[in-house]
Amino acid sequence: MINVVVADDELPAVEELAYLLSLDSRIGKIHRASSGAEALKALEEHEVDALFLDIHMPALSGLDIARVISRFTRPPAVVFVTADEDQALEAFELAALDYVLKPVRPERLAESVRRICELAEEETAKPEVVTVDQGGITKMIRRDEIRYVQAQGDYARLHTKDASYLIRVPLNDLEQQWASAGYIRIHRSYLVSMDKIDTVKLATGKAAVMIGGTELPVSRRALPYLRERLAANRVRPL
């Protein structure tokens, strides 16, 4: 399911486009915005796969929003929906996925959604890469190689099978950014990949997980959520 933001400074246009999108079974949540600022706020508060943006909006135009999100690590897809035929070149220079002219035809909108779905599938298949600096050398490591992350003040240490890397990103930020990739907080000092947990020890007053021979503590606060995730993965008879 694709979650989207529809942004246009004319409310009837927002409602019409939201309605047409709601008829497509591939569309999940639809967040409405009547300004560029509201569109950016929706991006902060929700997981969004794509934006459908009018170009001409007061203060922050659709093109302005595209410039802002182009700096994101994983920007959502951008589809411009506009009556202006003359901005297409600039839109595609900003890596717009599609450019749809008003009035919007359902079959043309369906083509945009198809492109978004294809892009989402490609991004899912492609492993996330993390950039780390080590001894003056910039190295790229795959996120799915990171077994767990350890908090070290305003820094975080990424642990792989063979090495560890220090990055200047707080653990709280990684917890939010990597939740969708299966990383969960088990302790104020540790974020772990569910796929890398070998065993879980549940004892009275103490819990821990084993990852590649390393034992990591599970706090009492984090234990209920860990149990919930374990239960969700448990194989049950039909």
Short mmCIF file of C-alpha atoms in Angstrom, two decimals:
data_model
loop_
_atom_site.label_atom_id
_atom_site.label_comp_id
_atom_site.label_asym_id
_atom_site.label_seq_id
_atom_site.Cartn_x
_atom_site.Cartn_y
_atom_site.Cartn_z
CA MET A 1 0.00 0.00 0.00
CA ILE A 2 1.26 3.45 -0.97
CA ASN A 3 0.78 6.29 1.54
CA VAL A 4 0.55 9.71 -0.07
CA VAL A 5 0.27 13.44 0.56
CA VAL A 6 -2.00 15.53 -1.68
CA ALA A 7 -1.09 19.23 -1.60
CA ASP A 8 -2.94 22.05 -3.36
CA ASP A 9 -3.93 25.51 -2.13
CA GLU A 10 -7.43 25.01 -3.60
CA LEU A 11 -9.46 22.74 -1.31
CA PRO A 12 -11.79 21.40 -4.07
CA ALA A 13 -8.71 20.28 -6.02
CA VAL A 14 -7.34 18.50 -2.94
CA GLU A 15 -10.63 16.69 -2.33
CA GLU A 16 -11.07 15.69 -5.98
CA LEU A 17 -7.58 14.25 -6.26
CA ALA A 18 -7.87 12.51 -2.87
CA TYR A 19 -11.15 10.97 -4.00
CA LEU A 20 -9.68 9.67 -7.26
CA LEU A 21 -6.71 8.21 -5.41
CA SER A 22 -9.00 6.54 -2.85
CA LEU A 23 -10.56 4.52 -5.69
CA ASP A 24 -7.20 2.86 -6.37
CA SER A 25 -6.66 -0.28 -4.27
CA ARG A 26 -2.89 0.33 -4.26
CA ILE A 27 -3.30 3.55 -2.26
CA GLY A 28 -3.23 3.40 1.54
CA LYS A 29 -3.41 6.52 3.70
CA ILE A 30 -4.08 9.87 2.04
CA HIS A 31 -2.91 12.97 3.92
CA ARG A 32 -4.35 16.29 2.72
CA ALA A 33 -2.46 19.59 2.72
CA SER A 34 -3.62 23.04 1.59
CA SER A 35 -0.14 24.61 1.60
CA GLY A 36 3.50 23.73 1.19
CA ALA A 37 4.07 24.08 4.93
CA GLU A 38 1.28 21.60 5.67
CA ALA A 39 2.78 19.16 3.17
CA LEU A 40 6.17 19.30 4.90
CA LYS A 41 4.50 18.87 8.27
CA ALA A 42 2.73 15.75 6.98
CA LEU A 43 6.12 14.36 5.95
CA GLU A 44 7.43 14.89 9.48
CA GLU A 45 4.44 13.22 11.14
CA HIS A 46 3.71 10.31 8.81
CA GLU A 47 5.43 7.71 6.69
CA VAL A 48 4.87 8.89 3.14
CA ASP A 49 5.79 7.14 -0.10
CA ALA A 50 4.74 9.84 -2.55
CA LEU A 51 3.56 13.44 -2.84
CA PHE A 52 1.06 14.76 -5.36
CA LEU A 53 1.90 18.46 -5.54
CA ASP A 54 0.38 21.47 -7.23
CA ILE A 55 3.17 23.69 -8.55
CA HIS A 56 1.69 27.11 -7.79
CA MET A 57 1.05 27.49 -4.06
CA PRO A 58 1.67 30.60 -1.92
CA ALA A 59 4.89 30.82 0.10
CA LEU A 60 6.20 27.30 -0.60
CA SER A 61 5.47 26.13 -4.13
CA GLY A 62 5.48 22.52 -5.24
CA LEU A 63 8.90 23.08 -6.78
CA ASP A 64 10.18 24.46 -3.47
CA ILE A 65 8.98 21.34 -1.67
CA ALA A 66 10.69 19.12 -4.25
CA ARG A 67 13.96 20.99 -3.65
CA VAL A 68 13.65 20.49 0.11
CA ILE A 69 12.97 16.75 -0.02
CA SER A 70 15.69 16.18 -2.63
CA ARG A 71 18.11 16.49 0.29
CA PHE A 72 16.42 13.64 2.18
CA THR A 73 18.30 10.35 2.46
CA ARG A 74 15.31 8.52 0.97
CA PRO A 75 12.98 11.12 -0.50
CA PRO A 76 9.40 10.15 -1.34
CA ALA A 77 8.37 10.11 -4.99
CA VAL A 78 7.06 13.40 -6.35
CA VAL A 79 4.21 13.73 -8.85
CA PHE A 80 3.27 17.24 -9.96
CA VAL A 81 -0.41 17.79 -10.66
CA THR A 82 -0.87 21.15 -12.32
CA ALA A 83 -2.58 23.15 -15.05
CA ASP A 84 0.78 24.70 -15.98
CA GLU A 85 2.40 22.99 -18.97
CA ASP A 86 5.49 25.20 -18.90
CA GLN A 87 7.15 23.90 -15.71
CA ALA A 88 7.67 20.30 -16.81
CA LEU A 89 11.38 20.69 -17.62
CA GLU A 90 12.20 22.21 -14.23
CA ALA A 91 10.06 19.57 -12.52
CA PHE A 92 11.95 16.68 -14.11
CA GLU A 93 15.27 18.38 -13.33
CA LEU A 94 14.16 18.03 -9.70
CA ALA A 95 13.72 14.28 -10.27
CA ALA A 96 9.93 14.35 -10.40
CA LEU A 97 8.52 10.90 -11.09
CA ASP A 98 5.61 12.22 -13.14
CA TYR A 99 3.90 15.40 -14.36
CA VAL A 100 0.11 15.24 -14.63
CA LEU A 101 -1.95 18.01 -16.19
CA LYS A 102 -5.29 19.16 -14.86
CA PRO A 103 -8.07 18.22 -15.26
CA VAL A 104 -6.86 14.85 -14.01
CA ARG A 105 -8.07 11.78 -15.86
CA PRO A 106 -8.41 8.61 -13.72
CA GLU A 107 -6.46 6.49 -16.19
CA ARG A 108 -3.60 9.03 -16.23
CA LEU A 109 -3.54 9.06 -12.42
CA ALA A 110 -3.45 5.26 -12.38
CA GLU A 111 -0.30 5.41 -14.53
CA SER A 112 1.35 7.66 -11.92
CA VAL A 113 0.45 5.23 -9.15
CA ARG A 114 1.89 2.37 -11.20
CA ARG A 115 5.20 4.23 -11.50
CA ILE A 116 5.24 4.90 -7.75
CA CYS A 117 4.65 1.20 -7.03
CA GLU A 118 7.46 0.17 -9.36
CA LEU A 119 9.83 2.64 -7.70
CA ALA A 120 8.83 1.36 -4.24
CA GLU A 121 9.55 -2.23 -5.31
CA GLU A 122 12.97 -1.23 -6.63
CA GLU A 123 13.81 0.60 -3.39
CA THR A 124 12.69 -2.38 -1.31
CA ALA A 125 14.89 -4.74 -3.28
CA LYS A 126 17.92 -2.45 -3.02
CA PRO A 127 19.78 -2.69 0.33
CA GLU A 128 20.15 0.54 2.28
CA VAL A 129 23.75 1.79 2.40
CA VAL A 130 25.20 3.67 5.36
CA THR A 131 28.16 6.04 4.95
CA VAL A 132 30.75 5.99 7.74
CA ASP A 133 34.05 7.82 8.18
CA GLN A 134 36.94 5.80 9.54
CA GLY A 135 40.50 7.10 9.83
CA GLY A 136 39.98 9.72 7.14
CA ILE A 137 38.44 7.18 4.79
CA THR A 138 34.76 7.17 3.85
CA LYS A 139 33.35 3.67 3.73
CA MET A 140 29.97 2.39 2.56
CA ILE A 141 28.40 -0.47 4.51
CA ARG A 142 25.09 -2.21 3.95
CA ARG A 143 22.55 -1.58 6.68
CA ASP A 144 21.48 -5.23 6.66
CA GLU A 145 25.01 -6.11 7.82
CA ILE A 146 24.57 -4.10 11.03
CA ARG A 147 23.68 -6.46 13.87
CA TYR A 148 23.15 -3.92 16.61
CA VAL A 149 23.80 -0.28 17.47
CA GLN A 150 25.22 0.96 20.76
CA ALA A 151 24.64 4.45 22.13
CA GLN A 152 27.74 6.47 22.96
CA GLY A 153 26.58 9.92 23.99
CA ASP A 154 25.57 11.91 20.92
CA TYR A 155 27.19 9.20 18.79
CA ALA A 156 26.22 5.65 17.92
CA ARG A 157 28.47 2.66 17.28
CA LEU A 158 27.36 0.34 14.50
CA HIS A 159 28.36 -3.29 15.05
CA THR A 160 28.71 -5.68 12.12
CA LYS A 161 30.04 -9.24 12.19
CA ASP A 162 33.65 -8.16 11.69
CA ALA A 163 33.94 -4.53 12.77
CA SER A 164 32.31 -1.52 14.42
CA TYR A 165 31.91 2.06 13.21
CA LEU A 166 31.23 5.28 15.10
CA ILE A 167 28.80 7.76 13.55
CA ARG A 168 27.63 11.12 14.84
CA VAL A 169 23.94 10.27 15.01
CA PRO A 170 22.04 9.81 18.30
CA LEU A 171 20.50 6.40 18.93
CA ASN A 172 17.05 8.00 19.24
CA ASP A 173 17.29 9.23 15.66
CA LEU A 174 18.33 5.81 14.34
CA GLU A 175 15.50 4.19 16.26
CA GLN A 176 12.97 6.31 14.35
CA GLN A 177 14.69 6.08 10.97
CA TRP A 178 15.32 2.31 11.03
CA ALA A 179 12.11 1.05 12.63
CA SER A 180 10.67 0.08 9.26
CA ALA A 181 13.80 -1.98 8.55
CA GLY A 182 13.25 -4.22 11.58
CA TYR A 183 15.45 -2.51 14.17
CA ILE A 184 13.96 -2.27 17.65
CA ARG A 185 15.06 -0.59 20.87
CA ILE A 186 15.71 -3.16 23.59
CA HIS A 187 17.50 -0.86 26.04
CA ARG A 188 18.37 2.82 26.36
CA SER A 189 21.81 1.89 25.05
CA TYR A 190 20.97 -0.67 22.37
CA LEU A 191 19.10 -0.90 19.08
CA VAL A 192 19.09 -4.36 17.50
CA SER A 193 18.10 -5.98 14.23
CA MET A 194 15.35 -8.54 14.85
CA ASP A 195 16.78 -10.67 12.05
CA LYS A 196 20.14 -10.91 13.80
CA ILE A 197 18.85 -12.13 17.20
CA ASP A 198 20.00 -15.72 17.79
CA THR A 199 18.38 -16.41 21.16
CA VAL A 200 16.37 -14.60 23.81
CA LYS A 201 16.85 -15.23 27.52
CA LEU A 202 13.84 -14.46 29.66
CA ALA A 203 14.48 -14.85 33.38
CA THR A 204 12.84 -13.36 36.46
CA GLY A 205 13.96 -9.78 36.74
CA LYS A 206 16.40 -10.10 33.85
CA ALA A 207 16.17 -10.49 30.09
CA ALA A 208 18.78 -10.49 27.34
CA VAL A 209 19.30 -11.30 23.68
CA MET A 210 22.23 -13.06 22.08
CA ILE A 211 23.55 -11.74 18.78
CA GLY A 212 26.60 -13.43 17.29
CA GLY A 213 27.92 -14.48 20.68
CA THR A 214 27.32 -11.07 22.28
CA GLU A 215 24.79 -10.79 25.11
CA LEU A 216 22.82 -7.54 25.22
CA PRO A 217 20.48 -6.54 28.06
CA VAL A 218 16.76 -5.97 27.54
CA SER A 219 15.24 -3.31 29.78
CA ARG A 220 11.96 -3.90 31.62
CA ARG A 221 10.40 -1.08 29.63
CA ALA A 222 11.37 -2.62 26.26
CA LEU A 223 10.54 -6.22 27.17
CA PRO A 224 6.77 -6.10 26.42
CA TYR A 225 7.38 -4.86 22.88
CA LEU A 226 10.09 -7.47 22.31
CA ARG A 227 7.67 -10.19 23.48
CA GLU A 228 5.05 -8.80 21.10
CA ARG A 229 7.44 -8.94 18.15
CA LEU A 230 8.54 -12.45 19.04
CA ALA A 231 4.92 -13.61 19.28
CA ALA A 232 4.17 -12.11 15.86
CA ASN A 233 6.98 -14.22 14.34
CA ARG A 234 6.04 -17.44 16.09
CA VAL A 235 4.95 -20.33 13.85
CA ARG A 236 1.52 -21.66 14.79
CA PRO A 237 -0.47 -24.67 13.60
CA LEU A 238 -3.27 -23.99 11.13
#
